[in-house]
Structure formats: structure tokens, C-alpha cells
Amino acid sequence: QVQLVESGGGLVQAGGSLRLSCAASGTMFAIGWFRAAPGNQRELVATIRNDGSTNYADSVKGRFTISRDNAKNTVYLQMNSLKPEDTAVYYCWTYYRQNYWGQGTQVTVSS
């Protein structure tokens, strides 16, 4: 059983920055972030593998950076140049024999 605990969401003005953190209870494998805006399905934001390779949604490339600290079993999402359309609940995700999800953290970007 893997537990994921997110932190770092909040309210920010357009153009601002936030950093999300996700602490995993066990060894991390591939891990990342998804988001769900009101009325929309959950979508991939960014993932990072054990070897450090990353994958980003086109909508966040050049603005968001995912990183991991394996010693702390923690993954981060640095979000810069935030836009109102980035407003969503952000979920931490990992996979080990099954998908695991965090409880979600709200990010609201005001115009």
C-alpha cells in the first residue's frame, strides 16, 4: 500500500508561482501530477521516472518543472507563469502494481 500526501496548493494571481510537494510512504517508481478542473476529466500534467526522465503536457511545457528527491521520497511540481486555466485540483500519482492517488490540493489562479 502506497500513501501520497500533497501540499502547497493555494490562491495566486496570474503570472505568479506555486510549488506543490508530494510525500510518498514507500519507494517511488514513476510518479507525477494530474489535475482536474471543474467539469473536466483528470488530465496528466507531468511525470518523472526513476531515471529522471520527464514527460509534460503541452499546456505546461516551459512553465512547470517536475523533480524528485529520492532520499526524501518526495516529488515536487514547480509552477511558474501560472494562468487562470491552470486552476484545478492537482493530484499526486504513482504506480506500483496499481494506480495510487493523493487526496488532491486546490490550485486557484486569479486573473
Tab-separated table of C-alpha atoms in Angstrom:
chain	number	residue	atom	x	y	z
A	1	GLN	CA	0.000	0.000	0.000
A	2	VAL	CA	1.347	3.404	-1.006
A	3	GLN	CA	0.180	6.653	0.530
A	4	LEU	CA	0.659	10.037	-1.109
A	5	VAL	CA	0.281	13.319	0.751
A	6	GLU	CA	0.227	16.566	-1.209
A	7	SER	CA	0.845	20.086	-0.002
A	8	GLY	CA	1.498	23.528	-1.435
A	9	GLY	CA	-1.705	24.475	-3.208
A	10	GLY	CA	-3.363	27.843	-2.797
A	11	LEU	CA	-4.538	31.052	-4.433
A	12	VAL	CA	-2.194	33.027	-6.660
A	13	GLN	CA	-2.538	35.784	-9.226
A	14	ALA	CA	-1.912	35.134	-12.903
A	15	GLY	CA	1.805	35.206	-13.625
A	16	GLY	CA	2.665	34.012	-10.144
A	17	SER	CA	4.280	30.800	-8.931
A	18	LEU	CA	3.487	27.904	-6.627
A	19	ARG	CA	5.343	24.749	-5.672
A	20	LEU	CA	3.495	21.543	-4.924
A	21	SER	CA	5.022	18.734	-2.896
A	22	CYS	CA	4.007	15.106	-2.608
A	23	ALA	CA	5.455	12.810	0.023
A	24	ALA	CA	5.226	9.080	-0.704
A	25	SER	CA	5.103	6.444	2.027
A	26	GLY	CA	7.281	3.986	0.154
A	27	THR	CA	9.848	3.719	-2.568
A	28	MET	CA	8.870	5.838	-5.527
A	29	PHE	CA	8.833	4.483	-9.025
A	30	ALA	CA	7.251	6.540	-11.770
A	31	ILE	CA	5.468	9.376	-10.052
A	32	GLY	CA	3.787	12.559	-11.164
A	33	TRP	CA	0.918	15.000	-11.159
A	34	PHE	CA	-2.517	15.069	-12.729
A	35	ARG	CA	-5.171	17.758	-12.454
A	36	ALA	CA	-8.932	18.064	-12.744
A	37	ALA	CA	-10.627	21.368	-13.491
A	38	PRO	CA	-14.344	21.739	-12.673
A	39	GLY	CA	-16.405	19.774	-15.168
A	40	ASN	CA	-13.336	18.244	-16.801
A	41	GLN	CA	-11.724	14.854	-16.641
A	42	ARG	CA	-8.470	14.325	-14.827
A	43	GLU	CA	-5.523	15.029	-17.133
A	44	LEU	CA	-1.807	14.410	-16.981
A	45	VAL	CA	0.368	17.369	-16.014
A	46	ALA	CA	3.843	15.857	-15.612
A	47	THR	CA	5.553	12.606	-14.663
A	48	ILE	CA	9.081	11.641	-13.728
A	49	ARG	CA	10.651	8.186	-13.784
A	50	ASN	CA	13.337	6.639	-11.602
A	51	ASP	CA	15.972	7.526	-14.177
A	52	GLY	CA	14.919	11.180	-14.038
A	53	SER	CA	13.276	11.260	-17.436
A	54	THR	CA	10.256	13.539	-17.536
A	55	ASN	CA	7.066	13.953	-19.504
A	56	TYR	CA	4.921	17.089	-19.629
A	57	ALA	CA	1.560	18.067	-21.020
A	58	ASP	CA	1.975	20.501	-23.894
A	59	SER	CA	-0.045	23.100	-21.993
A	60	VAL	CA	2.560	23.335	-19.195
A	61	LYS	CA	5.845	22.836	-21.063
A	62	GLY	CA	8.280	25.638	-20.339
A	63	ARG	CA	6.286	26.791	-17.286
A	64	PHE	CA	6.169	23.777	-14.954
A	65	THR	CA	9.087	21.679	-13.731
A	66	ILE	CA	8.788	18.302	-12.035
A	67	SER	CA	11.584	16.993	-9.837
A	68	ARG	CA	12.106	14.306	-7.228
A	69	ASP	CA	14.171	13.770	-4.106
A	70	ASN	CA	14.534	10.016	-3.709
A	71	ALA	CA	16.144	10.351	-0.276
A	72	LYS	CA	13.001	12.090	0.975
A	73	ASN	CA	10.544	10.057	-1.160
A	74	THR	CA	9.157	13.369	-2.352
A	75	VAL	CA	8.207	14.745	-5.743
A	76	TYR	CA	7.799	18.430	-6.494
A	77	LEU	CA	5.996	20.458	-9.121
A	78	GLN	CA	7.300	23.988	-9.582
A	79	MET	CA	4.655	26.013	-11.389
A	80	ASN	CA	5.656	29.357	-12.870
A	81	SER	CA	3.820	31.846	-15.076
A	82	LEU	CA	0.529	30.484	-13.838
A	83	LYS	CA	-2.596	31.135	-15.876
A	84	PRO	CA	-6.276	31.111	-14.865
A	85	GLU	CA	-6.705	27.955	-16.948
A	86	ASP	CA	-4.280	26.183	-14.594
A	87	THR	CA	-6.965	26.374	-11.894
A	88	ALA	CA	-7.744	22.807	-10.836
A	89	VAL	CA	-7.381	20.220	-8.130
A	90	TYR	CA	-3.914	18.734	-8.505
A	91	TYR	CA	-3.420	15.067	-7.662
A	92	CYS	CA	-0.196	13.262	-6.982
A	93	TRP	CA	0.016	9.866	-8.695
A	94	THR	CA	2.245	6.833	-8.647
A	95	TYR	CA	2.064	3.266	-9.872
A	96	TYR	CA	3.171	0.080	-8.146
A	97	ARG	CA	1.089	-2.870	-9.321
A	98	GLN	CA	-1.843	-0.422	-9.333
A	99	ASN	CA	-2.517	3.294	-9.534
A	100	TYR	CA	-2.290	5.297	-6.325
A	101	TRP	CA	-3.632	8.826	-5.856
A	102	GLY	CA	-3.219	11.540	-3.286
A	103	GLN	CA	-6.176	13.387	-1.829
A	104	GLY	CA	-5.663	16.403	-4.079
A	105	THR	CA	-4.714	20.007	-3.464
A	106	GLN	CA	-6.557	23.018	-4.871
A	107	VAL	CA	-4.720	25.496	-7.066
A	108	THR	CA	-6.617	28.656	-7.959
A	109	VAL	CA	-5.173	31.257	-10.321
A	110	SER	CA	-6.992	34.588	-10.421
A	111	SER	CA	-6.929	36.866	-13.443
